[in-house]
PDB file of C-alpha atoms in Angstrom:
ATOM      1  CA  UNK A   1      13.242   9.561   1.304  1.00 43.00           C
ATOM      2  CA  UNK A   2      11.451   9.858   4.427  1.00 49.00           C
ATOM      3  CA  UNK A   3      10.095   7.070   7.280  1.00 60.00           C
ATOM      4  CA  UNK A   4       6.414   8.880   7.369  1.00 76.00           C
ATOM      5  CA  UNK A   5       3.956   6.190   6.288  1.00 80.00           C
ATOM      6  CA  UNK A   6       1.833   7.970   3.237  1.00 81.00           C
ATOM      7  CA  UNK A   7      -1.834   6.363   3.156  1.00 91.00           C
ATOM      8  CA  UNK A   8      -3.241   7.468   0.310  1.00 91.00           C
ATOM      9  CA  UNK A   9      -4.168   4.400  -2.004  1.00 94.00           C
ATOM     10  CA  UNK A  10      -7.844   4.396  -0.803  1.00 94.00           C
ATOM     11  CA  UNK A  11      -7.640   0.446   0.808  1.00 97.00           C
ATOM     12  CA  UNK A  12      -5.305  -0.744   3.858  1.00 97.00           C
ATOM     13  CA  UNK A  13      -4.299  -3.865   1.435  1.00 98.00           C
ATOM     14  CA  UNK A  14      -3.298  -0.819  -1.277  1.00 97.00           C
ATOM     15  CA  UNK A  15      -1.434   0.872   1.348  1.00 96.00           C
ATOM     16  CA  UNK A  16       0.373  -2.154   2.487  1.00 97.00           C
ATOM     17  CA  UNK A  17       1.655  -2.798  -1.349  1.00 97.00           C
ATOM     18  CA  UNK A  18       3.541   0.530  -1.126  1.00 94.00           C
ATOM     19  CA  UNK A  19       5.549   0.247   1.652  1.00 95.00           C
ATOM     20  CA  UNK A  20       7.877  -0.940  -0.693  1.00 93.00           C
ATOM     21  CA  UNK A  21       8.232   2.742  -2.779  1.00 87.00           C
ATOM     22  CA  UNK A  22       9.806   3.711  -6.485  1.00 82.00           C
ATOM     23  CA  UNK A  23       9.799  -0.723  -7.125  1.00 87.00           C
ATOM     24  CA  UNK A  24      11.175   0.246 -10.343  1.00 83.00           C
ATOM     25  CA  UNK A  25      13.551   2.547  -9.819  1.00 82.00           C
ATOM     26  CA  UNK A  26      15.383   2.984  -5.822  1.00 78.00           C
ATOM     27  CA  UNK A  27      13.483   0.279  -4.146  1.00 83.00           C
ATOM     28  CA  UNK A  28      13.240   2.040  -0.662  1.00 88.00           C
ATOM     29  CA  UNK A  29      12.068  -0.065   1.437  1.00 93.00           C
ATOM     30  CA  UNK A  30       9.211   1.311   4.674  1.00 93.00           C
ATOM     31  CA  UNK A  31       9.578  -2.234   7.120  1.00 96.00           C
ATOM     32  CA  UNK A  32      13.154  -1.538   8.232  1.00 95.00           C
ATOM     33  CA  UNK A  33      12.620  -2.834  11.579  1.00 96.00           C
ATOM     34  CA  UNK A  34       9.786  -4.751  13.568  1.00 98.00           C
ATOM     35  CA  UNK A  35       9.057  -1.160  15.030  1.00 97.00           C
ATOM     36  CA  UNK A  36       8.818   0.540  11.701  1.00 96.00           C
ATOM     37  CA  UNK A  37       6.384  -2.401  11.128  1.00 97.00           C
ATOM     38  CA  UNK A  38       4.032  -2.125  14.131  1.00 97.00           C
ATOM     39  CA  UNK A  39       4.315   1.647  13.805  1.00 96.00           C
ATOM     40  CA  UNK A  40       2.470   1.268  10.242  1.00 97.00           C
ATOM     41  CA  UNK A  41      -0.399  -0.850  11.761  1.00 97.00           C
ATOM     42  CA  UNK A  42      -1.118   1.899  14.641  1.00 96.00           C
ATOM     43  CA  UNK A  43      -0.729   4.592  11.974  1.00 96.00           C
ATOM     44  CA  UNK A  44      -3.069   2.951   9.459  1.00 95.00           C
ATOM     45  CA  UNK A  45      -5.460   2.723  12.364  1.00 94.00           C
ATOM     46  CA  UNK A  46      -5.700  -1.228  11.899  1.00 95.00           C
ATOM     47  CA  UNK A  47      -5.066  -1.477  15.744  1.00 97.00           C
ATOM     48  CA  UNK A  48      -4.587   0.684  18.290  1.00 96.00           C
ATOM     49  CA  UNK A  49      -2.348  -1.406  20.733  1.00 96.00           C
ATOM     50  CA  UNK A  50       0.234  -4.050  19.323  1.00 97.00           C
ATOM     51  CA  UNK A  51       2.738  -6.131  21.025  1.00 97.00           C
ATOM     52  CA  UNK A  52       6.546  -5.983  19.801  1.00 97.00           C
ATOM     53  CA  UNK A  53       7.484  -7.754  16.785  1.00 97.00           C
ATOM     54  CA  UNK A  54      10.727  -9.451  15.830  1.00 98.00           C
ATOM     55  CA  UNK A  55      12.196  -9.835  12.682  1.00 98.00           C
ATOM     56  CA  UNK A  56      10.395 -12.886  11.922  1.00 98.00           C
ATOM     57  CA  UNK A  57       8.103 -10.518  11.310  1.00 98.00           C
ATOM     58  CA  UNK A  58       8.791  -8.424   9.765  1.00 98.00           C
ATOM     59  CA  UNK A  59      10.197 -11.815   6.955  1.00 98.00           C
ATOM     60  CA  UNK A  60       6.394 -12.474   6.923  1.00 98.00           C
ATOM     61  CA  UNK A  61       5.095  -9.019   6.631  1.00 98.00           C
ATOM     62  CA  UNK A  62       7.183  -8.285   3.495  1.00 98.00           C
ATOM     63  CA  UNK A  63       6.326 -11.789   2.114  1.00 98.00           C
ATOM     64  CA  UNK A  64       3.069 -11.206   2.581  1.00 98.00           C
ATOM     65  CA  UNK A  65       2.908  -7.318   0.686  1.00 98.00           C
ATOM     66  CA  UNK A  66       4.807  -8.758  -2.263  1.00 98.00           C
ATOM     67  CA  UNK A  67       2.157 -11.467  -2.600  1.00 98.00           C
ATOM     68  CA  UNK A  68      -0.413  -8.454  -2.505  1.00 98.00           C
ATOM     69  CA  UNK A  69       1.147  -6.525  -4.551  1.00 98.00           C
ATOM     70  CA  UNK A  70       1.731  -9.320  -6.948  1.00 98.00           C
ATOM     71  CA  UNK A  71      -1.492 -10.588  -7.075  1.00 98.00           C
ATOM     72  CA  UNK A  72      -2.925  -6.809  -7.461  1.00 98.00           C
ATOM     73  CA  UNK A  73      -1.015  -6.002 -10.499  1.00 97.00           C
ATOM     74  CA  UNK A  74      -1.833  -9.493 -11.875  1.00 97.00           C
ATOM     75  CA  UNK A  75      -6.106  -8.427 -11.157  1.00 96.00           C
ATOM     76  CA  UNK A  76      -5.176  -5.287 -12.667  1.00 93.00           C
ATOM     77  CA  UNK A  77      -3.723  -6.151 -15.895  1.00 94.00           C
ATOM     78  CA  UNK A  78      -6.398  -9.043 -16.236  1.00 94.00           C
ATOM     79  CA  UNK A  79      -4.111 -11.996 -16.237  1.00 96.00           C
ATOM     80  CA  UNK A  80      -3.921 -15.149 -14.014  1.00 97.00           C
ATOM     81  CA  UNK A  81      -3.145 -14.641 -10.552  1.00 98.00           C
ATOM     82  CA  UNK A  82       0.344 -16.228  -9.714  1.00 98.00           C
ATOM     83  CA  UNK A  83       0.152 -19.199  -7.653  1.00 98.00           C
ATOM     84  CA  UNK A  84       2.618 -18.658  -5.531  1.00 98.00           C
ATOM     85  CA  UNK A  85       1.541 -15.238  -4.298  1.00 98.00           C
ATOM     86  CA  UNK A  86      -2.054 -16.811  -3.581  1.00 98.00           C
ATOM     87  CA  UNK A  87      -0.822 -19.075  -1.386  1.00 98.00           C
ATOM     88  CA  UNK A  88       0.940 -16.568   0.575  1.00 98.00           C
ATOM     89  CA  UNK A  89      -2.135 -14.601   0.703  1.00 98.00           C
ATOM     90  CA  UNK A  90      -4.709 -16.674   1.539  1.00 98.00           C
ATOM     91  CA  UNK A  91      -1.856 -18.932   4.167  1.00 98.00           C
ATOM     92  CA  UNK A  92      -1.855 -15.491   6.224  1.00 98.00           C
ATOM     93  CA  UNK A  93      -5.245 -14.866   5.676  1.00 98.00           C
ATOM     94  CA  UNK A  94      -6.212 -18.429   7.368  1.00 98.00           C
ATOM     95  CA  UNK A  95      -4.674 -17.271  10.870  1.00 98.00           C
ATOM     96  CA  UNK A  96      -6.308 -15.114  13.340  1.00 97.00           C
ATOM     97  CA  UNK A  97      -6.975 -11.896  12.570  1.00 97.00           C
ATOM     98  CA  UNK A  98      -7.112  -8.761  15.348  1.00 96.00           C
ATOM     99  CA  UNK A  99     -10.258  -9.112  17.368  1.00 93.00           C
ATOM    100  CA  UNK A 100     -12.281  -6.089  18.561  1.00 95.00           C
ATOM    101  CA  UNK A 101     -12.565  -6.037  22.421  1.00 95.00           C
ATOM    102  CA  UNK A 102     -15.319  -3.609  23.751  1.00 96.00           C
ATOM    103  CA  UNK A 103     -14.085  -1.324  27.076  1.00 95.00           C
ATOM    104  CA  UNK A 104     -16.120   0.791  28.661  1.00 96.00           C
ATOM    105  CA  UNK A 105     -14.499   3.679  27.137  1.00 94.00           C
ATOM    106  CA  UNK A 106     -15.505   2.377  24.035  1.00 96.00           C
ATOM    107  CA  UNK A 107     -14.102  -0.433  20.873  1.00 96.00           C
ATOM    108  CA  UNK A 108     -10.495  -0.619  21.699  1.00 96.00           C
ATOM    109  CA  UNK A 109      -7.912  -3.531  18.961  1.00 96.00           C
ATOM    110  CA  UNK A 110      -5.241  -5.180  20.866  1.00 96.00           C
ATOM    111  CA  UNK A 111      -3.331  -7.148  18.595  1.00 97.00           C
ATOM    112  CA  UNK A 112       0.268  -9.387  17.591  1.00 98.00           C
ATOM    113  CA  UNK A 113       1.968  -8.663  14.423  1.00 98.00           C
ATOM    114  CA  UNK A 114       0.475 -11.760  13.599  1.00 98.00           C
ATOM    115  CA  UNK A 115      -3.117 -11.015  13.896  1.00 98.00           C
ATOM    116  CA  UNK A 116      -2.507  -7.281  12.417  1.00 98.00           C
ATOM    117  CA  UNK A 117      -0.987  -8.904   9.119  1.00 98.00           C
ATOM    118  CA  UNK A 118      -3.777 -11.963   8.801  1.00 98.00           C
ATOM    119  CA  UNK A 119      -6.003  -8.925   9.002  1.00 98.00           C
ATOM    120  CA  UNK A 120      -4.194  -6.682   6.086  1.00 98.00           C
ATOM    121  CA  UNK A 121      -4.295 -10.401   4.194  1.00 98.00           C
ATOM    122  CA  UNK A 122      -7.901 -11.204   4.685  1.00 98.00           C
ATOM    123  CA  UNK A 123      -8.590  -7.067   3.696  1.00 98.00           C
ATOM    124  CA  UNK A 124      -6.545  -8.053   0.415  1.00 98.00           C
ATOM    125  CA  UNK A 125      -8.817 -11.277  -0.349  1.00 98.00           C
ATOM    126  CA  UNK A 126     -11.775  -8.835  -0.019  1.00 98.00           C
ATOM    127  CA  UNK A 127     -10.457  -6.080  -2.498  1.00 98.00           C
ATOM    128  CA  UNK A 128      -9.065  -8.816  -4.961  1.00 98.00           C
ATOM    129  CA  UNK A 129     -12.179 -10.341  -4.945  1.00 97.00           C
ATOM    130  CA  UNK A 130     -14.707  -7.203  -4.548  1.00 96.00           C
ATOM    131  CA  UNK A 131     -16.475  -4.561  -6.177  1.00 96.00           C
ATOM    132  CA  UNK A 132     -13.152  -1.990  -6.634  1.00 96.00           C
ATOM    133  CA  UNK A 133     -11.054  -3.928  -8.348  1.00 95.00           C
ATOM    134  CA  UNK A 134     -11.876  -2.041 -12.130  1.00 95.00           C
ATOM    135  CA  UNK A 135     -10.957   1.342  -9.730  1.00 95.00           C
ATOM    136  CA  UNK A 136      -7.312   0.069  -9.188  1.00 96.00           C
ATOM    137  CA  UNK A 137      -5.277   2.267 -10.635  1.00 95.00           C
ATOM    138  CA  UNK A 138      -0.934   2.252 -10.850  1.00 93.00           C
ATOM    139  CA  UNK A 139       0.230   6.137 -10.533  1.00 92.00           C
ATOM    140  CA  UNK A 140       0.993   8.127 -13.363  1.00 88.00           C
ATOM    141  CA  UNK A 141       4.466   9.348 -11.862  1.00 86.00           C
ATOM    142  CA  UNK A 142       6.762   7.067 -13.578  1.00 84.00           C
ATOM    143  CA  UNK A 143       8.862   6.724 -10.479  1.00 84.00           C
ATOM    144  CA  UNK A 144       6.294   5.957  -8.092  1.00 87.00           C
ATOM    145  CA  UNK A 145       4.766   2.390  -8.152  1.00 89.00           C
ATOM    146  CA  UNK A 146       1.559   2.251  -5.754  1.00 93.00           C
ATOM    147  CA  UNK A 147      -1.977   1.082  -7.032  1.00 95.00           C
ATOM    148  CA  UNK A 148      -4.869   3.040  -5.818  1.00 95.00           C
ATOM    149  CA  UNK A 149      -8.511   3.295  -5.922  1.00 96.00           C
ATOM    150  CA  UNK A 150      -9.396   5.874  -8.242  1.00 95.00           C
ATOM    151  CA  UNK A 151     -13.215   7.031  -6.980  1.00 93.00           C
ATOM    152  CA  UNK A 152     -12.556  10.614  -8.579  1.00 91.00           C
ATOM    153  CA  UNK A 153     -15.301  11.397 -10.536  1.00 89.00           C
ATOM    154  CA  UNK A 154     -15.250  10.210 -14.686  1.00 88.00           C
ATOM    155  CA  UNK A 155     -12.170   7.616 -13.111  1.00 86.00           C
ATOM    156  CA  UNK A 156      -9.884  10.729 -14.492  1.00 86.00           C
ATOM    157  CA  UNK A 157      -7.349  10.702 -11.468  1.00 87.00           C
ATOM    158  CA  UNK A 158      -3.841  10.198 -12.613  1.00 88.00           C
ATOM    159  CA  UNK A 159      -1.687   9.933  -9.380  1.00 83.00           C
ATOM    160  CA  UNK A 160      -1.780   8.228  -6.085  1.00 86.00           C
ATOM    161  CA  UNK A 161      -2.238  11.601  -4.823  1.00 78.00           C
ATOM    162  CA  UNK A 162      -1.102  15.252  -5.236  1.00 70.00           C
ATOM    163  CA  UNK A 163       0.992  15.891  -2.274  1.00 71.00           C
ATOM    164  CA  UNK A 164       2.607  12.687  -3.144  1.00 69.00           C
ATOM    165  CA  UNK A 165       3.322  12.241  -6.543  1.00 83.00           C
ATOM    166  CA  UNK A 166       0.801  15.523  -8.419  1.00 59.00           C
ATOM    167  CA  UNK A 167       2.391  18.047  -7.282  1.00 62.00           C
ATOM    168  CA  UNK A 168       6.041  16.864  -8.768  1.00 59.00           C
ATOM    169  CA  UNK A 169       4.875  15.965 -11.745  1.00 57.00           C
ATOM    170  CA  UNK A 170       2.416  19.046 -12.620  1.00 59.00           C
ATOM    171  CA  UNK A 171       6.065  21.251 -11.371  1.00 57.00           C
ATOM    172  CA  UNK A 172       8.063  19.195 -13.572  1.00 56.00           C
ATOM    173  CA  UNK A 173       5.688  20.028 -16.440  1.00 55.00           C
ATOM    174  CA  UNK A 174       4.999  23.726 -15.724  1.00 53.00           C
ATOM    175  CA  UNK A 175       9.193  24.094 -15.190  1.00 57.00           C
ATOM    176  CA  UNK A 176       9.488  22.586 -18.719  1.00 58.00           C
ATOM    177  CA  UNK A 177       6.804  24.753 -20.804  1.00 62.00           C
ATOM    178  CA  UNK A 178       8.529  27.549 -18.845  1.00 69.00           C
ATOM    179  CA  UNK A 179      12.090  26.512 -20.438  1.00 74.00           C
ATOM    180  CA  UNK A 180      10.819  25.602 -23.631  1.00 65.00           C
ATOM    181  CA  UNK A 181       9.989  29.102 -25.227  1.00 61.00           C
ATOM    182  CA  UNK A 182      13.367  30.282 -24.089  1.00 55.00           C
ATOM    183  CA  UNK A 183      15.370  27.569 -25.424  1.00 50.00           C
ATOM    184  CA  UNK A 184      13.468  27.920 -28.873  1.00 51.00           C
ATOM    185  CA  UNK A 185      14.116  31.347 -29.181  1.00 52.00           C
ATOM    186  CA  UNK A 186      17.917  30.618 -28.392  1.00 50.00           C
TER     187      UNK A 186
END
């Protein structure tokens, strides 16, 4: 599988979940390395300078997008959030966040680790506790595990999204109809 960080969940917090891909099936894990962690907070455009990390972390960041992913399958599925996942949540979500500095070329986010995952924490309070929570959807590809915000219209999407995940499954179908007459006239 490949390093490229895929946002396509429709909510940083979403996005954050799924850095930990196929859950159920290879577990491949995106936060390999404090770089591969900072590199998703520039990518998501959550900051656009960040110190180095250290492992540390890293520890943190991963504790923290289990909690989020935790507590979002718990919202989804209507039952009790687990307690231990809240307080990881809302224990990052109490330090400081990344603070907007104006320059005078403009808004410009200089940030730690820290501050860039208290800021993916406190953006998972708001979702878990906002308006989109009955658009969270979990990916029809039975291999894929992220949640996403389905705003299609009639709430009819099916997959996190088609380059991802639609595309191999609508092949996978269209290779089997294909086989199918030919193995029933066999």
């Amino acid at each position: 599988m490949n390093l490229d960080h895929v946002f396509v969940c429709g909510h940083p917090a979403l996005d954050f979940a799924a850095t930990l891909r196929a859950r159920r099936t290879a577990r491949f894990e995106m936060f390999v390395t404090p770089e591969r962690l900072n590199a998703w907070y520039l990518d998501c455009g959550l900051v656009d300078t960040i110190t180095p990390g250290n492992e540390q972390d890293v520890v943190e960041a991963r504790a923290v997008r289990e909690a989020v992913y935790r507590l979002v399958t718990d919202r989804r599925l209507g039952e009790p959030f687990d307690r231990q996942a809240l307080a990881v949540l809302n224990g990052a979500a109490r330090k400081a966040p990344v603070t907007p500095q104006l320059t005078l070329t403009g808004r410009h986010n200089e940030a730690t680790p820290g501050q860039a995952l208290a800021t993916v924490a406190r953006k998972a309070v708001d979702l878990l506790s906002g308006p989109d929570v009955p658009l969270m959807k979990e990916c029809g590809n039975p291999e894929c595990t992220r949640v996403y915000i389905d705003r299609s219209r009639g709430m009819r999407r099916q997959w996190c999204g088609m380059d991802s995940c639609g595309n191999k499954i609508k092949a996978a179908a269209y290779r089997a109809r294909k086989k199918a007459p030919s193995a029933a006239s066999a």
